Coordinates of C-alpha atoms and ligand atoms in Angstrom, one line a residue:
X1 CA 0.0 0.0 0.0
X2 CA 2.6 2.2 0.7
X3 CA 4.6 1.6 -2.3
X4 CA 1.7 2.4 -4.5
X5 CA 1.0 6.1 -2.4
X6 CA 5.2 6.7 -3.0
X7 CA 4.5 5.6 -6.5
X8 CA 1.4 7.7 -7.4
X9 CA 2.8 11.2 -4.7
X10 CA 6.0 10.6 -7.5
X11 CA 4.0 10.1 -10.5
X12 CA 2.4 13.5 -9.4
X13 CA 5.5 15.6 -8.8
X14 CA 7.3 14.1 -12.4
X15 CA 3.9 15.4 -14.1
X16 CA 3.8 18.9 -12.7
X17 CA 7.5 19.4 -14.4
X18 CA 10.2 21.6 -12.3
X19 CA 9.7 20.7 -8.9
X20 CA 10.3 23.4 -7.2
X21 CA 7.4 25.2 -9.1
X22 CA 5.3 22.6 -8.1
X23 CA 2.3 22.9 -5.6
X24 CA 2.1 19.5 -3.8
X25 CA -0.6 18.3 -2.7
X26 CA -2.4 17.3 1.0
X27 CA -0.6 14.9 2.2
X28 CA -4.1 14.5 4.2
X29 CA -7.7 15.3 2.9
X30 CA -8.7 16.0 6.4
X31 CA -12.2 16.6 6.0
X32 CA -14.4 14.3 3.8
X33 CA -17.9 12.5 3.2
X34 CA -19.7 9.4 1.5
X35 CA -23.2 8.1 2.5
X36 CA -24.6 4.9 2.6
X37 CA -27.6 4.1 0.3
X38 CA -29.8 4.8 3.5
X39 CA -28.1 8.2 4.7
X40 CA -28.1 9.3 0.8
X41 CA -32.1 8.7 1.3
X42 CA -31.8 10.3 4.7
X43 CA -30.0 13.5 3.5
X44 CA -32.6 13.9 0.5
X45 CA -35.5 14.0 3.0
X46 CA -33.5 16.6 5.0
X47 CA -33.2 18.9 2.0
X48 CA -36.6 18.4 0.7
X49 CA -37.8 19.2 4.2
X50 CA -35.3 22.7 4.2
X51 CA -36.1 23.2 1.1
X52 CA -34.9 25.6 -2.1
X53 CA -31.5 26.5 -1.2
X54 CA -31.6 24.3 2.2
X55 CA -29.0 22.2 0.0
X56 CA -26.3 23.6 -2.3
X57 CA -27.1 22.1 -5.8
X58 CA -23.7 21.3 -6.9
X59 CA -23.4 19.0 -3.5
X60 CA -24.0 14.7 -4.7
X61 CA -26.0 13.4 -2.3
X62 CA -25.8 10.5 -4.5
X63 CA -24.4 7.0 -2.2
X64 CA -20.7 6.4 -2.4
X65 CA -17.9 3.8 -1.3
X66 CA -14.9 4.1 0.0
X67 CA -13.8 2.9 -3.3
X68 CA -14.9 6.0 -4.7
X69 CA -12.9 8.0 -2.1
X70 CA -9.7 5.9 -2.7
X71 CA -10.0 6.7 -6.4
X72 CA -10.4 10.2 -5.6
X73 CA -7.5 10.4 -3.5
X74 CA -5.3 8.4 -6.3
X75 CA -6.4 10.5 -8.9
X76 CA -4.7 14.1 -6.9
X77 CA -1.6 12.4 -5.6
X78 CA -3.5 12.7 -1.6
X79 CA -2.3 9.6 0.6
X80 CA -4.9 9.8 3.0
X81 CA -8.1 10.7 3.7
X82 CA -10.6 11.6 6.6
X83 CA -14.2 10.3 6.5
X84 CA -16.9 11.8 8.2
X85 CA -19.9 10.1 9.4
X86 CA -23.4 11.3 8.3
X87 CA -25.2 9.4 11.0
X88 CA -25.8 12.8 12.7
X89 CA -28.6 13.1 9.7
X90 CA -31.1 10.7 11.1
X91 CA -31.4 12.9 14.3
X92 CA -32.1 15.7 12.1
X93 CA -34.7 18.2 13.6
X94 CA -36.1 18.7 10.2
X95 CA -37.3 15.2 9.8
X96 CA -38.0 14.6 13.5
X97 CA -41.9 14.1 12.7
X98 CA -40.7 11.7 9.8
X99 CA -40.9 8.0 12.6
X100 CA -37.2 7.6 11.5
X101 CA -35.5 5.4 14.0
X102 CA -32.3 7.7 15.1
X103 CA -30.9 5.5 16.9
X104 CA -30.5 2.3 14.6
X105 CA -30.2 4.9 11.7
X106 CA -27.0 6.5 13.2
X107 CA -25.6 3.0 14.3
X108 CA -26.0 2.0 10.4
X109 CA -24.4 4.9 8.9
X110 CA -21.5 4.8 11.3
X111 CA -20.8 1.3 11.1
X112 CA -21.3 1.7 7.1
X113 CA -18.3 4.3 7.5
X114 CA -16.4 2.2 9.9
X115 CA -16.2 -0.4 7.2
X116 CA -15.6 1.4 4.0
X117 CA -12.6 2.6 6.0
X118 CA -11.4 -0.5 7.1
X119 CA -11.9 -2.3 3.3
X120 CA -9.1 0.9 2.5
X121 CA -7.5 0.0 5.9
X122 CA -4.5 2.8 6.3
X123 CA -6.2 4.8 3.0
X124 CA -9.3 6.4 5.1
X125 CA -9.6 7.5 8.8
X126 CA -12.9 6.7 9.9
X127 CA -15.4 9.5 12.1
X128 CA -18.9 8.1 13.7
X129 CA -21.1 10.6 14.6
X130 CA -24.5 11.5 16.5
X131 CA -26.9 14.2 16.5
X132 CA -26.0 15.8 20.0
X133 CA -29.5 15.8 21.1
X134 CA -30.7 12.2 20.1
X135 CA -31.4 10.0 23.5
X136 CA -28.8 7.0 21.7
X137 CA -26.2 10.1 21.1
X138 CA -23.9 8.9 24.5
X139 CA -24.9 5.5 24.1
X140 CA -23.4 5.4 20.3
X141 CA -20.0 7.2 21.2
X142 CA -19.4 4.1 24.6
X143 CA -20.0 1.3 21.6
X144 CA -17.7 2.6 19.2
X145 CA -15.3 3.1 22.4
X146 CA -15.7 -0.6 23.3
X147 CA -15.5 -1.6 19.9
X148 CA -12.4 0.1 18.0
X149 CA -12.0 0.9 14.6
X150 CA -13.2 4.4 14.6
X151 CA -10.8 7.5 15.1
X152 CA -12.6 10.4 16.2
X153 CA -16.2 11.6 16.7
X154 CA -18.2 13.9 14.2
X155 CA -20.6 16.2 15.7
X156 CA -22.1 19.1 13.2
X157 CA -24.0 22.0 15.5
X158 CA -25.8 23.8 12.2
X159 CA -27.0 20.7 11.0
X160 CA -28.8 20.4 15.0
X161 CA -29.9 23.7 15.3
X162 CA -27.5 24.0 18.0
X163 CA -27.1 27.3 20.5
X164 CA -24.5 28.3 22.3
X165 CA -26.4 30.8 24.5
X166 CA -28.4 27.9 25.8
X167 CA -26.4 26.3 28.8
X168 CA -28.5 23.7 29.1
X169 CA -27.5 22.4 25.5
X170 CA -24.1 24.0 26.2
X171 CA -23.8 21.2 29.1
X172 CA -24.8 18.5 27.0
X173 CA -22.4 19.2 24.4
X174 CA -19.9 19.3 27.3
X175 CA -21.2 15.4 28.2
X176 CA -20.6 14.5 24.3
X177 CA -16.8 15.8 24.4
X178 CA -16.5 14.2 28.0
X179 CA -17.5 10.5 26.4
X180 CA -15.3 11.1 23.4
X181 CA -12.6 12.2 25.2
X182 CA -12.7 8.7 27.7
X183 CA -12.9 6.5 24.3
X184 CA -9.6 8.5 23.3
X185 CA -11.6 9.9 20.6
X186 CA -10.8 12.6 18.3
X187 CA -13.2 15.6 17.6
X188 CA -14.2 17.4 14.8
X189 CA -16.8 19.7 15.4
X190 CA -18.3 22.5 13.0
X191 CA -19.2 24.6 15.2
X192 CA -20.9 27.1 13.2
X193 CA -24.5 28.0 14.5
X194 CA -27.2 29.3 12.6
X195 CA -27.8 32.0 14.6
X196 CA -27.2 35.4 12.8
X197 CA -24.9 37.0 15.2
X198 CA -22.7 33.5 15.9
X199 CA -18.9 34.9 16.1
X200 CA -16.8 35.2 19.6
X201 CA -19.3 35.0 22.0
X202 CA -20.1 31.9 21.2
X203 CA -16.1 30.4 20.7
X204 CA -15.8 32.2 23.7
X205 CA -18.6 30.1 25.6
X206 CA -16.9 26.9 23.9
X207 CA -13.1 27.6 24.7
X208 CA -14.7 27.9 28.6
X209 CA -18.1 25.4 28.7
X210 CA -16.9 22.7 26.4
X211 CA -13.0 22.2 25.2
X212 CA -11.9 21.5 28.2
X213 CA -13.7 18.2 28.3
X214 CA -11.7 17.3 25.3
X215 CA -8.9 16.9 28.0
X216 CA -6.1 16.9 25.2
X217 CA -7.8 14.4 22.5
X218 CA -7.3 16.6 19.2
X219 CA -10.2 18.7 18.6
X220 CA -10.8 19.9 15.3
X221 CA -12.6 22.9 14.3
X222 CA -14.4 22.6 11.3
X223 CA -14.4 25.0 8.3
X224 CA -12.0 27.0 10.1
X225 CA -15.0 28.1 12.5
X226 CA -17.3 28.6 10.0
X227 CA -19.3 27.1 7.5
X228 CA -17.4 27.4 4.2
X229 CA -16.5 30.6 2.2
X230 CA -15.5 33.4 4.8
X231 CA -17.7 35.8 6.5
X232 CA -17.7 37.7 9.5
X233 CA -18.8 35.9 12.2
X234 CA -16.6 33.1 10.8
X235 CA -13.4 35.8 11.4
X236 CA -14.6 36.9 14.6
X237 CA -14.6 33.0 16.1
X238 CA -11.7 32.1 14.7
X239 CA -10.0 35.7 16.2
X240 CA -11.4 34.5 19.6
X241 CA -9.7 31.5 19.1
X242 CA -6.7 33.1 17.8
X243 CA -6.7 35.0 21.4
X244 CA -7.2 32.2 23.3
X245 CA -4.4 30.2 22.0
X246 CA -2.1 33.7 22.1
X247 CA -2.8 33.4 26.0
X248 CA -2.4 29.7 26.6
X249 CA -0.7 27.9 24.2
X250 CA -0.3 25.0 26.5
X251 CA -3.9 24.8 27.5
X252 CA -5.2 24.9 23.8
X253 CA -2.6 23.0 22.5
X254 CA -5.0 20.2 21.0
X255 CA -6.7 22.6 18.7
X256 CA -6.7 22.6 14.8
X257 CA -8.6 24.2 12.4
X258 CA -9.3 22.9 8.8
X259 CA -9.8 24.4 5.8
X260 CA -12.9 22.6 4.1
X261 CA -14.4 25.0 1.5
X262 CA -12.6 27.9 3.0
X263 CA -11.7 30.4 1.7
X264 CA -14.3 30.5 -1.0
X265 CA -16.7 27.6 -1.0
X266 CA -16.0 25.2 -4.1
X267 CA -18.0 22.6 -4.3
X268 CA -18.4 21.0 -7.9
X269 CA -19.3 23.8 -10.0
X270 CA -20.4 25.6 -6.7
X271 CA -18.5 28.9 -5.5
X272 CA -19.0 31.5 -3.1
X273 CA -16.1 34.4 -3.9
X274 CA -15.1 35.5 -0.8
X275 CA -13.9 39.4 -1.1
X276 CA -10.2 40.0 -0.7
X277 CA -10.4 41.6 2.3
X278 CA -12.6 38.5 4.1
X279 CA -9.3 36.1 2.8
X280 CA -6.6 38.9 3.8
X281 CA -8.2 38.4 7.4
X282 CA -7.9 34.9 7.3
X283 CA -4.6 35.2 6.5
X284 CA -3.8 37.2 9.3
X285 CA -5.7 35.3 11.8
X286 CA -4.4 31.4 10.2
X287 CA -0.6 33.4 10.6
X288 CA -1.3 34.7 14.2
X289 CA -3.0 31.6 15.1
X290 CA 0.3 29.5 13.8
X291 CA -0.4 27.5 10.0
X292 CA 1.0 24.6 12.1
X293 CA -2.6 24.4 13.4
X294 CA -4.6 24.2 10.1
X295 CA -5.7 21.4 8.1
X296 CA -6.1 20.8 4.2
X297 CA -9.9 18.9 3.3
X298 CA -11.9 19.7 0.8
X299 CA -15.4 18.5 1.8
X300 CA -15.4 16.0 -0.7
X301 CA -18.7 14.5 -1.7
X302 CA -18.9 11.6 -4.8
X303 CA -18.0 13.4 -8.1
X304 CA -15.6 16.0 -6.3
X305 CA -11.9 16.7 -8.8
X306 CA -10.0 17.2 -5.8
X307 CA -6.9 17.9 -8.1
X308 CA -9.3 20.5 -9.1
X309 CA -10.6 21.5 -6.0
X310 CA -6.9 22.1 -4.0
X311 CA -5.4 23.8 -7.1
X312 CA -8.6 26.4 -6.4
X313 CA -7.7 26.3 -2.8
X314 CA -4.3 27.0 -3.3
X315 CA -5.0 30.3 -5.5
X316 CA -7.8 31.4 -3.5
X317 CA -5.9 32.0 -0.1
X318 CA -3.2 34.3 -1.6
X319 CA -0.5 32.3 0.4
X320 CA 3.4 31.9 -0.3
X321 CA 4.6 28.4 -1.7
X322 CA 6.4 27.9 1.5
X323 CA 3.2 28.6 3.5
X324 CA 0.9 26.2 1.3
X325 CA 3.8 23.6 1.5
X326 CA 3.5 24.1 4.9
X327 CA -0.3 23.3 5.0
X328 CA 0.1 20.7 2.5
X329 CA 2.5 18.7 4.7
X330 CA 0.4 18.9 7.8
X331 CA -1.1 15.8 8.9
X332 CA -3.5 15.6 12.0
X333 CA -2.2 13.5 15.6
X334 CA -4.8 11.6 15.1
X335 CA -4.7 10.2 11.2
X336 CA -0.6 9.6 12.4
X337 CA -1.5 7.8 15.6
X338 CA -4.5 5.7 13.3
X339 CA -4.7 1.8 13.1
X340 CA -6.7 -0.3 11.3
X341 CA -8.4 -3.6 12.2
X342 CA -7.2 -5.8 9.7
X343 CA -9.7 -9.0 10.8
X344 CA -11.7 -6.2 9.2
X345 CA -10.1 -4.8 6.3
X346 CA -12.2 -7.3 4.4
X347 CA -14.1 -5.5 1.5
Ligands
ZN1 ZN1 -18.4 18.5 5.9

């Protein structure tokens, strides 16, 4: 296996010419998805139910394998790949009058990811995940403990209609990092809320209410705090990050950030321009905040050119070639620390 990664990374640098010139790319896709036949039926109910513009067009919602994702991954020279659990989908609020059974629907989709990983075993990092307010959500996070083969824990706070401002939610997000964190689970969290002013209050209420449950498992903050493309509250969550780590170091040592669809959301055909001077204060943040802390992804759904798709994120964030190489060698504690099952690396 890791022949044919040297083989295809070489293959990659020979065919972009004078090295030196040559972007290279993730060593890590940090930040990806496939569904299961059931989630893909799962996620169109969810869109249906949100609506016209609920769901980005150019997104697939269409079932894929980790087959697919390997391909991908071959095709733009990326050895690795993180894959993210849509189980969080059947505890949905938008389908929550729709008798779906949330608990057996989450257990399916992450043990549907749990397996396409392991059928790739080393390729693809696995993520389960729960909706943070479904009853099975604690229950879920303890069985994938006990069992192995899963890296880290998804949780997606937009998707949930989560709020900071409430404490009572704020606690129970606390319990769901407390439980990953004693399974010796990673985190990735988008923590991007739908309400209108989301921004440093609310990192503010996380860095206190909720991180420190982590207790030093790597904790991942999606979309670089926001919710792909740039926008202000995005900047003023990541600056209160930025401040927090500027303070204590030591204490938020555990944090990364990645980069899926940031700067300016590319999904397919689908793009969001961010303006110059939204990407010139990412730049300053990411720099302040140390590019040792941020993660290439690309948010890859089936049908995703992730050649395509980095080349776009490399132009977009108007970065050196020592900073992208920089980003493009970063790999995540957790995708280096990752084992696979092979009893189950069986496709
Ligand atoms: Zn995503």
């Amino acid at each position: 296996m890791k022949a044919i990664v040297k083989a295809v990374l070489l293959a990659a640098l020979l065919a972009g010419g004078a090295g030196a010139q040559v972007a290279p790319p993730p060593r890590v896709d940090h930040h990806m998805h496939i569904f299961s036949p059931e989630g893909s039926r799962v996620l169109n109910l969810i869109c249906k139910a949100l609506g016209p513009g609920g769901c980005p067009p150019q997104r697939s919602n269409a079932p894929a394998t980790g087959e697919d994702v390997v391909e991908a991954l071959d095709a733009a020279g990326i050895g690795r790949g993180v894959l993210l659990s849509g189980g969080y989908f059947f505890g949905s609020p938008e389908i929550a009058d729709q008798a779906i059974d949330v608990a057996k629907g989450m257990r399916a989709e992450n043990a549907f990811i749990v397996a396409e990983a392991a059928a790739h075993c080393g390729r693809l990092i696995p993520f389960i995940s729960v909706a943070p307010s479904a009853a099975s959500a604690l229950d879920e996070i303890h069985y994938w403990g006990r069992k192995g083969g899963a890296a880290g824990l998804k949780l997606h706070l937009g998707s949930a209609r989560f709020d900071f401002r409430d404490p009572v939610q704020t606690a129970r997000l606390a319990a769901l990092f407390k439980a990953a964190a004693d399974e010796h689970l990673a985190i990735v969290i988008h923590m991007q809320t739908r309400r209108k002013d989301y921004g440093a209050q609310d990192a503010a209420i996380f860095l206190r209410e909720v991180y420190p449950f982590a207790r030093g498992v790597p904790v991942q903050i999606a979309h670089a705090a926001g919710g792909g493309g740039v926008d202000e509250g995005e900047l003023a969550a990541l600056g209160a990050f930025a401040d927090a780590i500027a303070r204590d170091p030591r204490g938020t040592k555990s944090l990364y950030f990645d980069l899926a669809m940031v700067p300016d959301l590319f999904a397919n055909e689908g793009k969001i321009p961010a303006t110059p001077a939204h990407v010139a204060a990412l730049e300053a943040i990411m720099h302040r905040i140390g590019l040792n802390r941020f993660l290439l992804g690309s948010d890859y759904v089936l049908g995703l050119d992730l050649k395509a798709y980095f080349a776009n994120a490399r132009a977009a964030l108007a970065l050196s070639d020592a900073d992208w190489r920089a980003l493009a060698g970063n790999v995540a504690p957790y995708v280096k620390s990752a084992t696979c099952k092979s009893s189950a690396s069986k496709p």
